[in-house]
Amino acid sequence: MQQTVGLDLRERLQRVLGDQYRLGRELGRGGMGVVYDATDPALERRVAIKAVHPELSHHDAIVRRFLSEARMIAKLRHPSIVTVHAAGGGDGLLYYVMDQVPGESLRDRLRRQPQLPIEEARRLTSQLASALDTAGRAGLVHRDVKPENILLDAASGRALLVDFGIARAMEQTPTSDVPTT
């Protein structure tokens, strides 16, 4: 059943995206949405597209939170924060387009190599601390920093922070009708 639901979401999302992006395989899924590999044919580049689960897109608070996430991340400029390029919706779906980071998550790396060399651990920690500082200065708290939400760029080895899905602006008060997983 979940595979049918996944295919339905993918097909619906592709219809909403039209010719602007071509969806590829599913990269991951979480409590709020699904992330797909995609291609931007006009610019000939790979991107990732995060779509909210359709059953959640009918809740005003979740819609606001998702769009707020996209807007907040899009305003951030830092080499260790994934860049958001566009956001949109249609057919009861919401999505945003971000950089596709070729590489692996820190979780995958730690499964292969449970103990990183000290210099690499220092470098990654420094990059992430700088990214979190930039987000904090912009009024954004990630609140879900974990190895699954840190991508390691295959070419440079640079750490990139992703999935601000449960992030909140510091000045906002949490809404009781928004899940906080």
XYZ file of N, CA, C and O in Angstrom:
724
model
N 0.818 -1.194 0.000
C 0.000 0.000 0.000
C 0.863 1.259 0.000
O 0.610 2.168 -0.755
N 1.911 1.313 0.848
C 2.745 2.510 0.920
C 3.424 2.776 -0.419
O 3.582 3.923 -0.812
N 3.791 1.719 -1.157
C 4.419 1.920 -2.453
C 3.431 2.590 -3.410
O 3.786 3.485 -4.156
N 2.163 2.198 -3.378
C 1.142 2.823 -4.211
C 0.981 4.286 -3.847
O 0.913 5.149 -4.716
N 0.933 4.568 -2.537
C 0.832 5.952 -2.086
C 2.045 6.740 -2.554
O 1.928 7.848 -3.047
N 3.247 6.159 -2.449
C 4.461 6.829 -2.887
C 4.446 7.126 -4.376
O 4.819 8.194 -4.822
N 3.983 6.160 -5.165
C 3.903 6.372 -6.609
C 2.875 7.440 -6.932
O 3.076 8.272 -7.794
N 1.749 7.434 -6.230
C 0.722 8.435 -6.450
C 1.264 9.829 -6.149
O 1.056 10.750 -6.933
N 1.965 9.982 -5.055
C 2.555 11.279 -4.705
C 3.560 11.700 -5.776
O 3.546 12.837 -6.233
N 4.405 10.790 -6.184
C 5.416 11.106 -7.201
C 4.748 11.545 -8.497
O 5.133 12.532 -9.103
N 3.742 10.801 -8.928
C 3.035 11.145 -10.167
C 2.330 12.488 -10.055
O 2.383 13.309 -10.984
N 1.668 12.711 -8.930
C 0.991 13.999 -8.716
C 1.990 15.146 -8.698
O 1.756 16.189 -9.306
N 3.106 14.947 -8.013
C 4.118 15.995 -7.937
C 4.693 16.289 -9.321
O 4.879 17.455 -9.686
N 4.932 15.252 -10.104
C 5.454 15.479 -11.458
C 4.465 16.293 -12.291
O 4.870 17.186 -13.031
N 3.178 16.026 -12.137
C 2.165 16.821 -12.863
C 2.216 18.281 -12.432
O 2.144 19.184 -13.262
N 2.356 18.525 -11.126
C 2.425 19.901 -10.621
C 3.680 20.600 -11.140
O 3.640 21.770 -11.527
N 4.784 19.893 -11.177
C 6.054 20.474 -11.629
C 6.090 20.712 -13.129
O 6.853 21.562 -13.598
N 5.291 19.958 -13.872
C 5.278 20.093 -15.326
C 6.637 19.779 -15.913
O 7.326 18.854 -15.487
N 7.035 20.595 -16.900
C 8.318 20.376 -17.574
C 9.484 21.058 -16.871
O 10.626 20.922 -17.298
N 9.190 21.816 -15.819
C 10.254 22.571 -15.156
C 11.278 21.664 -14.478
O 12.463 21.980 -14.439
N 10.816 20.533 -13.931
C 11.709 19.573 -13.275
C 11.267 18.166 -13.645
O 10.079 17.901 -13.787
N 12.232 17.264 -13.757
C 11.941 15.845 -13.982
C 12.331 15.089 -12.717
O 13.505 15.090 -12.337
N 11.352 14.441 -12.102
C 11.608 13.693 -10.877
C 12.361 12.401 -11.162
O 12.102 11.732 -12.160
N 13.264 12.073 -10.245
C 13.973 10.808 -10.271
C 13.518 9.963 -9.092
O 12.366 10.030 -8.669
N 14.451 9.263 -8.512
C 14.130 8.337 -7.422
C 13.894 9.080 -6.105
O 14.327 10.218 -5.928
N 13.244 8.393 -5.199
C 13.038 8.927 -3.851
C 14.364 8.862 -3.107
O 15.042 7.837 -3.106
N 14.737 9.970 -2.464
C 15.976 10.023 -1.691
C 15.744 9.756 -0.215
O 16.637 9.296 0.483
N 14.557 10.092 0.269
C 14.270 9.887 1.683
C 12.885 10.379 2.023
O 12.247 11.095 1.250
N 12.435 9.982 3.214
C 11.130 10.442 3.679
C 11.177 10.617 5.182
O 11.950 9.971 5.865
N 10.351 11.532 5.641
C 10.286 11.802 7.065
C 8.855 12.105 7.467
O 7.922 11.877 6.692
N 8.691 12.630 8.657
C 7.375 12.887 9.201
C 6.556 13.886 8.411
O 5.337 13.802 8.360
N 7.214 14.864 7.796
C 6.470 15.884 7.064
C 6.473 15.686 5.570
O 5.614 16.238 4.882
N 7.423 14.943 5.015
C 7.441 14.868 3.567
C 8.393 13.851 2.998
O 8.989 13.042 3.709
N 8.510 13.931 1.668
C 9.340 13.033 0.881
C 10.291 13.894 0.051
O 9.894 14.951 -0.447
N 11.529 13.438 -0.099
C 12.515 14.149 -0.910
C 12.858 13.287 -2.115
O 13.131 12.088 -1.975
N 12.820 13.916 -3.292
C 13.124 13.232 -4.542
C 14.352 13.845 -5.202
O 14.554 15.055 -5.146
N 15.112 12.999 -5.876
C 16.141 13.449 -6.799
C 15.400 14.011 -8.007
O 14.333 13.507 -8.375
N 15.914 15.064 -8.615
C 15.257 15.645 -9.785
C 16.295 16.326 -10.666
O 17.428 16.563 -10.250
N 15.867 16.643 -11.873
C 16.706 17.363 -12.824
C 15.985 18.629 -13.252
O 14.778 18.606 -13.502
N 16.731 19.715 -13.312
C 16.241 20.973 -13.866
C 16.756 21.002 -15.304
O 17.924 21.294 -15.538
N 15.899 20.657 -16.291
C 16.394 20.551 -17.668
C 16.870 21.882 -18.246
O 17.824 21.902 -19.028
N 16.251 22.986 -17.869
C 16.640 24.288 -18.426
C 18.073 24.640 -18.043
O 18.835 25.158 -18.856
N 18.441 24.377 -16.792
C 19.785 24.713 -16.312
C 20.720 23.506 -16.320
O 21.880 23.625 -15.929
N 20.194 22.351 -16.717
C 20.974 21.118 -16.770
C 21.707 20.849 -15.465
O 22.924 20.661 -15.437
N 20.927 20.842 -14.386
C 21.524 20.546 -13.080
C 20.593 19.647 -12.284
O 19.380 19.645 -12.474
N 21.207 18.916 -11.376
C 20.447 18.062 -10.462
C 20.046 18.866 -9.251
O 20.820 19.692 -8.757
N 18.827 18.627 -8.794
C 18.294 19.268 -7.606
C 17.589 18.205 -6.780
O 17.427 17.067 -7.213
N 17.172 18.576 -5.603
C 16.333 17.721 -4.766
C 15.038 18.488 -4.524
O 15.053 19.713 -4.372
N 13.926 17.767 -4.513
C 12.628 18.398 -4.298
C 11.963 17.739 -3.102
O 11.785 16.515 -3.075
N 11.618 18.565 -2.115
C 10.933 18.083 -0.920
C 9.459 18.424 -1.041
O 9.104 19.583 -1.273
N 8.608 17.415 -0.909
C 7.156 17.603 -0.975
C 6.532 17.197 0.352
O 6.915 16.185 0.938
N 5.575 17.985 0.798
C 4.834 17.671 2.016
C 3.921 16.473 1.732
O 3.377 16.357 0.631
N 3.764 15.589 2.713
C 2.803 14.498 2.572
C 1.440 15.109 2.287
O 1.014 16.036 2.993
N 0.719 14.627 1.267
C -0.567 15.227 0.895
C -1.570 15.297 2.036
O -2.306 16.271 2.147
N -1.570 14.305 2.913
C -2.535 14.319 4.010
C -2.251 15.441 5.013
O -3.115 15.833 5.777
N -1.031 15.984 4.986
C -0.686 17.084 5.881
C -0.922 18.449 5.246
O -1.046 19.449 5.946
N -0.977 18.502 3.928
C -1.060 19.791 3.248
C -2.427 20.461 3.379
O -2.610 21.575 2.910
N -3.361 19.796 4.031
C -4.681 20.392 4.252
C -4.751 21.137 5.583
O -5.750 21.789 5.863
N -3.715 21.056 6.385
C -3.669 21.728 7.681
C -2.976 23.080 7.518
O -1.804 23.135 7.144
N -3.708 24.145 7.795
C -3.157 25.490 7.604
C -1.847 25.699 8.355
O -0.928 26.318 7.835
N -1.768 25.191 9.583
C -0.555 25.388 10.386
C 0.647 24.695 9.739
O 1.751 25.231 9.735
N 0.432 23.532 9.159
C 1.525 22.809 8.515
C 1.934 23.512 7.231
O 3.119 23.630 6.918
N 0.951 24.002 6.483
C 1.253 24.751 5.257
C 2.106 25.971 5.597
O 3.125 26.230 4.965
N 1.690 26.709 6.620
C 2.466 27.887 7.046
C 3.873 27.492 7.459
O 4.843 28.149 7.113
N 3.979 26.417 8.214
C 5.281 25.968 8.708
C 6.189 25.547 7.556
O 7.371 25.895 7.517
N 5.638 24.802 6.598
C 6.426 24.331 5.461
C 6.918 25.510 4.624
O 8.093 25.587 4.275
N 6.022 26.431 4.305
C 6.417 27.595 3.516
C 7.382 28.481 4.286
O 8.310 29.049 3.711
N 7.179 28.590 5.588
C 8.104 29.357 6.421
C 9.490 28.734 6.393
O 10.500 29.434 6.286
N 9.541 27.394 6.458
C 10.824 26.691 6.380
C 11.531 27.028 5.075
O 12.706 27.388 5.063
N 10.807 26.920 3.971
C 11.406 27.192 2.666
C 11.910 28.625 2.588
O 13.016 28.883 2.115
N 11.105 29.574 3.062
C 11.506 30.987 3.012
C 12.719 31.258 3.885
O 13.632 31.986 3.489
N 12.719 30.697 5.089
C 13.829 30.937 6.006
C 15.134 30.369 5.452
O 16.168 31.026 5.486
N 15.075 29.151 4.929
C 16.290 28.537 4.390
C 16.757 29.303 3.156
O 17.952 29.513 2.960
N 15.807 29.745 2.325
C 16.167 30.469 1.104
C 16.900 31.770 1.410
O 17.724 32.226 0.614
N 16.637 32.368 2.568
C 17.292 33.624 2.950
C 18.715 33.403 3.459
O 19.518 34.334 3.469
N 18.999 32.194 3.897
C 20.316 31.906 4.460
C 21.343 31.706 3.355
O 21.082 31.029 2.364
N 22.502 32.294 3.540
C 23.609 32.095 2.600
C 24.813 31.630 3.404
O 25.416 32.396 4.154
N 25.115 30.358 3.248
C 26.254 29.783 3.963
C 26.698 28.538 3.218
O 25.850 27.758 2.755
N 28.017 28.316 3.080
C 28.488 27.144 2.341
C 28.135 25.804 2.982
O 28.219 24.772 2.325
N 27.695 25.817 4.239
C 27.325 24.566 4.901
C 25.827 24.484 5.207
O 25.405 23.735 6.085
N 25.034 25.249 4.468
C 23.574 25.141 4.534
C 23.080 24.955 3.112
O 23.419 25.725 2.217
N 22.283 23.912 2.904
C 21.762 23.634 1.572
C 20.940 24.836 1.085
O 20.241 25.484 1.864
N 21.056 25.175 -0.202
C 20.370 26.320 -0.782
C 18.997 25.912 -1.305
O 18.865 24.902 -1.993
N 17.981 26.722 -0.974
C 16.638 26.531 -1.525
C 16.489 27.469 -2.710
O 16.776 28.662 -2.611
N 16.037 26.923 -3.852
C 15.935 27.695 -5.090
C 14.522 28.150 -5.412
O 14.343 29.203 -6.031
N 13.518 27.362 -5.058
C 12.143 27.689 -5.432
C 11.183 26.947 -4.517
O 11.561 25.966 -3.865
N 9.944 27.422 -4.480
C 8.877 26.758 -3.734
C 7.595 26.927 -4.518
O 7.445 27.875 -5.293
N 6.673 26.021 -4.323
C 5.406 26.128 -5.023
C 4.424 25.087 -4.553
O 4.648 24.397 -3.562
N 3.338 24.980 -5.294
C 2.321 24.013 -4.938
C 1.255 23.910 -5.997
O 1.223 24.677 -6.965
N 0.375 22.957 -5.783
C -0.748 22.710 -6.672
C -1.266 21.309 -6.440
O -0.563 20.467 -5.892
N -2.510 21.058 -6.802
C -3.126 19.743 -6.654
C -3.030 19.243 -5.210
O -2.815 18.065 -4.960
N -3.134 20.153 -4.252
C -3.058 19.774 -2.843
C -1.662 19.427 -2.371
O -1.500 18.841 -1.299
N -0.647 19.779 -3.146
C 0.738 19.484 -2.783
C 1.523 20.766 -2.583
O 1.261 21.780 -3.224
N 2.494 20.711 -1.706
C 3.459 21.790 -1.497
C 4.846 21.207 -1.696
O 5.103 20.067 -1.319
N 5.755 22.004 -2.257
C 7.113 21.518 -2.459
C 8.090 22.675 -2.421
O 7.712 23.835 -2.567
N 9.352 22.338 -2.211
C 10.421 23.288 -2.493
C 11.601 22.565 -3.111
O 11.772 21.363 -2.951
N 12.365 23.335 -3.882
C 13.485 22.820 -4.657
C 14.773 23.294 -4.005
O 14.917 24.483 -3.704
N 15.696 22.373 -3.784
C 16.958 22.718 -3.133
C 18.111 22.036 -3.852
O 17.907 21.215 -4.741
N 19.316 22.392 -3.436
C 20.506 21.746 -3.990
C 20.438 20.245 -3.783
O 20.019 19.768 -2.734
N 20.891 19.519 -4.775
C 21.110 18.079 -4.649
C 22.582 17.932 -4.279
O 23.451 18.426 -4.997
N 22.845 17.320 -3.140
C 24.218 17.176 -2.659
C 24.701 15.763 -2.978
O 24.250 14.805 -2.359
N 25.594 15.629 -3.958
C 26.122 14.302 -4.252
C 27.055 13.862 -3.125
O 27.978 14.579 -2.770
N 26.746 12.746 -2.553
C 27.556 12.251 -1.444
C 26.722 11.356 -0.563
O 25.884 10.594 -1.046
N 26.914 11.499 0.721
C 26.218 10.657 1.684
C 25.925 11.456 2.939
O 26.483 12.529 3.151
N 25.059 10.898 3.779
C 24.799 11.542 5.061
C 25.931 11.192 6.033
O 26.659 10.209 5.836
N 26.055 11.994 7.051
C 27.030 11.686 8.094
C 26.678 10.349 8.747
O 27.570 9.584 9.117
N 25.377 10.041 8.860
C 24.962 8.747 9.428
C 25.536 7.590 8.597
O 26.098 6.643 9.141
N 25.408 7.687 7.259
C 25.948 6.629 6.398
C 27.459 6.510 6.554
O 28.005 5.410 6.604
N 28.113 7.647 6.638
C 29.576 7.642 6.809
C 29.964 6.982 8.128
O 30.895 6.178 8.186
N 29.228 7.302 9.192
C 29.542 6.738 10.505
C 29.244 5.241 10.571
O 29.876 4.521 11.351
N 28.313 4.772 9.774
C 28.067 3.322 9.707
C 29.279 2.610 9.104
O 29.621 1.513 9.511
N 29.880 3.248 8.094
C 31.065 2.673 7.447
C 32.314 2.851 8.287
O 33.187 2.004 8.311
N 32.413 4.009 8.926
C 33.621 4.363 9.671
C 33.181 4.980 11.011
O 33.038 6.193 11.113
N 32.971 4.148 12.019
C 32.412 4.631 13.290
C 33.224 5.725 13.988
O 32.677 6.512 14.744
N 34.517 5.771 13.730
C 35.335 6.808 14.357
C 36.056 7.597 13.263
O 36.926 7.074 12.578
N 35.692 8.875 13.144
C 36.320 9.735 12.144
C 37.689 10.185 12.635
O 37.894 10.346 13.848
N 38.610 10.418 11.725
C 39.891 11.006 12.133
C 39.635 12.348 12.833
O 38.736 13.103 12.441
N 40.397 12.650 13.842
C 40.171 13.828 14.683
C 40.146 15.120 13.871
O 39.304 15.992 14.094
N 41.027 15.276 12.907
C 41.061 16.505 12.108
C 39.807 16.653 11.261
O 39.282 17.753 11.097
N 39.316 15.536 10.727
C 38.075 15.597 9.949
C 36.894 15.937 10.857
O 36.031 16.738 10.490
N 36.847 15.328 12.024
C 35.766 15.632 12.974
C 35.794 17.106 13.365
O 34.739 17.759 13.439
N 36.973 17.659 13.587
C 37.097 19.091 13.911
C 36.615 19.960 12.756
O 35.908 20.941 12.955
N 37.015 19.602 11.545
C 36.628 20.382 10.365
C 35.111 20.373 10.186
O 34.490 21.415 9.994
N 34.501 19.190 10.274
C 33.050 19.090 10.111
C 32.315 19.842 11.223
O 31.339 20.561 10.961
N 32.800 19.715 12.443
C 32.187 20.412 13.569
C 32.278 21.915 13.393
O 31.311 22.647 13.644
N 33.405 22.388 12.938
C 33.583 23.824 12.698
C 32.625 24.316 11.610
O 31.998 25.374 11.742
N 32.508 23.568 10.524
C 31.595 23.946 9.439
C 30.160 24.009 9.934
O 29.415 24.955 9.630
N 29.756 23.001 10.702
C 28.377 22.963 11.195
C 28.116 24.045 12.234
O 27.043 24.654 12.246
N 29.090 24.310 13.095
C 28.933 25.380 14.083
C 28.755 26.721 13.388
O 27.907 27.541 13.778
N 29.515 26.953 12.338
C 29.393 28.188 11.574
C 28.017 28.285 10.908
O 27.383 29.341 10.900
N 27.531 27.169 10.351
C 26.207 27.149 9.730
C 25.111 27.430 10.764
O 24.192 28.226 10.514
N 25.214 26.809 11.925
C 24.219 27.025 12.976
C 24.270 28.459 13.503
O 23.233 29.049 13.820
N 25.464 29.031 13.572
C 25.606 30.423 13.986
C 24.910 31.345 12.981
O 24.182 32.259 13.362
N 25.123 31.097 11.700
C 24.479 31.901 10.661
C 22.960 31.789 10.760
O 22.247 32.795 10.692
N 22.464 30.574 10.920
C 21.015 30.379 11.060
C 20.495 31.093 12.305
O 19.472 31.779 12.256
N 21.204 30.955 13.408
C 20.790 31.604 14.652
C 20.753 33.114 14.543
O 19.832 33.767 15.039
N 21.736 33.685 13.882
C 21.755 35.143 13.686
C 20.589 35.609 12.822
O 20.160 36.752 12.917
N 20.071 34.691 11.969
C 18.911 35.016 11.132
C 17.595 34.722 11.862
O 16.524 34.905 11.297
N 17.689 34.246 13.107
C 16.493 33.962 13.889
C 15.944 32.563 13.709
O 14.784 32.301 14.005
N 16.769 31.647 13.239
C 16.325 30.287 12.952
C 17.060 29.291 13.837
O 18.285 29.306 13.911
N 16.296 28.438 14.494
C 16.862 27.365 15.306
C 16.519 26.046 14.633
O 15.353 25.757 14.383
N 17.507 25.235 14.306
C 17.281 23.983 13.572
C 16.498 22.973 14.391
O 15.552 22.386 13.914
N 16.889 22.703 15.594
C 16.230 21.800 16.534
C 16.210 20.333 16.136
O 15.518 19.537 16.778
N 16.928 19.941 15.100
C 16.987 18.523 14.740
C 18.328 18.177 14.107
O 18.397 17.476 13.097
N 19.396 18.686 14.700
C 20.728 18.397 14.180
C 21.074 16.966 14.582
O 21.130 16.640 15.763
N 21.245 16.133 13.574
C 21.603 14.730 13.784
C 22.324 14.254 12.533
O 22.243 14.901 11.478
N 23.044 13.160 12.609
C 23.828 12.702 11.457
C 23.010 12.521 10.170
O 23.529 12.713 9.081
N 21.726 12.180 10.279
C 20.890 12.021 9.093
C 20.628 13.352 8.393
O 20.329 13.373 7.199
N 20.720 14.457 9.113
C 20.444 15.783 8.565
C 21.721 16.560 8.231
O 21.688 17.775 8.076
N 22.808 15.832 8.124
C 24.087 16.423 7.718
C 24.569 15.628 6.505
O 24.767 14.413 6.576
N 24.712 16.327 5.379
C 25.189 15.678 4.165
C 26.647 16.018 3.953
O 27.083 17.133 4.231
N 27.400 15.050 3.467
C 28.817 15.243 3.175
C 28.999 15.264 1.667
O 28.749 14.255 0.991
N 29.396 16.402 1.143
C 29.598 16.555 -0.295
C 30.736 15.649 -0.737
O 31.845 15.705 -0.183
N 30.468 14.822 -1.738
C 31.467 13.840 -2.189
C 32.718 14.506 -2.754
O 33.823 14.017 -2.543
N 32.553 15.614 -3.450
C 33.703 16.255 -4.094
C 34.603 16.982 -3.103
O 35.822 16.892 -3.172
N 34.004 17.705 -2.164
C 34.790 18.553 -1.263
C 34.901 18.001 0.152
O 35.759 18.447 0.913
N 34.016 17.089 0.525
C 33.989 16.602 1.897
C 33.298 17.568 2.855
O 33.205 17.301 4.054
N 32.811 18.684 2.322
C 32.160 19.703 3.145
C 30.847 19.177 3.721
O 30.099 18.461 3.064
N 30.549 19.547 4.955
C 29.291 19.198 5.616
C 28.244 20.245 5.269
O 28.530 21.441 5.262
N 27.040 19.776 4.962
C 25.913 20.676 4.692
C 24.745 20.291 5.571
O 24.354 19.117 5.633
N 24.180 21.277 6.213
C 23.027 21.091 7.086
C 21.756 21.126 6.251
O 21.572 22.025 5.428
N 20.898 20.134 6.431
C 19.635 20.042 5.695
C 18.489 19.785 6.664
O 18.701 19.571 7.853
N 17.297 19.768 6.113
C 16.059 19.423 6.804
C 15.802 20.268 8.032
O 15.918 19.836 9.167
N 15.419 21.499 7.771
C 14.998 22.397 8.833
C 13.518 22.194 9.132
O 12.845 23.098 9.592
N 12.994 21.008 8.850
C 11.564 20.735 8.937
C 10.930 21.053 10.265
O 9.749 21.376 10.326
N 11.655 20.966 11.353
C 11.051 21.302 12.635
C 11.648 22.580 13.195
O 11.501 22.894 14.363
N 12.311 23.318 12.330
C 12.904 24.578 12.764
C 11.808 25.582 13.098
O 10.719 25.535 12.575
N 12.119 26.500 13.951
C 11.196 27.561 14.327
C 11.973 28.865 14.372
O 13.120 28.906 14.785
N 11.316 29.906 13.971
C 11.908 31.226 14.169
C 11.934 31.487 15.662
O 11.000 31.157 16.374
N 13.024 32.051 16.144
C 13.176 32.272 17.585
C 12.047 33.116 18.161
O 11.605 32.897 19.270
N 11.562 34.094 17.401
C 10.544 34.970 17.948
C 9.146 34.374 17.886
O 8.229 34.879 18.501
N 8.954 33.260 17.148
C 7.642 32.638 17.071
C 7.408 31.781 18.292
O 8.321 31.209 18.859
N 6.154 31.654 18.669
C 5.799 30.712 19.717
C 5.226 29.487 19.045
O 4.486 29.601 18.069
N 5.562 28.292 19.528
C 5.073 27.084 18.901
C 3.540 27.050 18.882
O 2.896 27.475 19.834
N 2.994 26.517 17.792
C 1.551 26.382 17.649
C 1.146 25.009 18.107
O 1.758 24.015 17.719
N 0.098 24.918 18.896
C -0.283 23.626 19.468
C -0.789 22.641 18.437
O -0.749 21.447 18.655
N -1.260 23.099 17.262
C -1.778 22.161 16.286
C -0.732 21.720 15.271
O -1.046 21.071 14.291
N 0.527 22.006 15.501
C 1.591 21.583 14.616
C 2.390 20.490 15.316
O 2.906 20.699 16.405
N 2.481 19.284 14.703
C 3.281 18.230 15.323
C 4.742 18.668 15.457
O 5.262 19.386 14.615
N 5.405 18.215 16.506
C 6.794 18.619 16.765
C 7.749 17.438 16.761
O 8.712 17.440 17.480
N 7.491 16.439 15.934
C 8.381 15.276 15.904
C 9.757 15.623 15.468
O 10.060 16.423 14.700
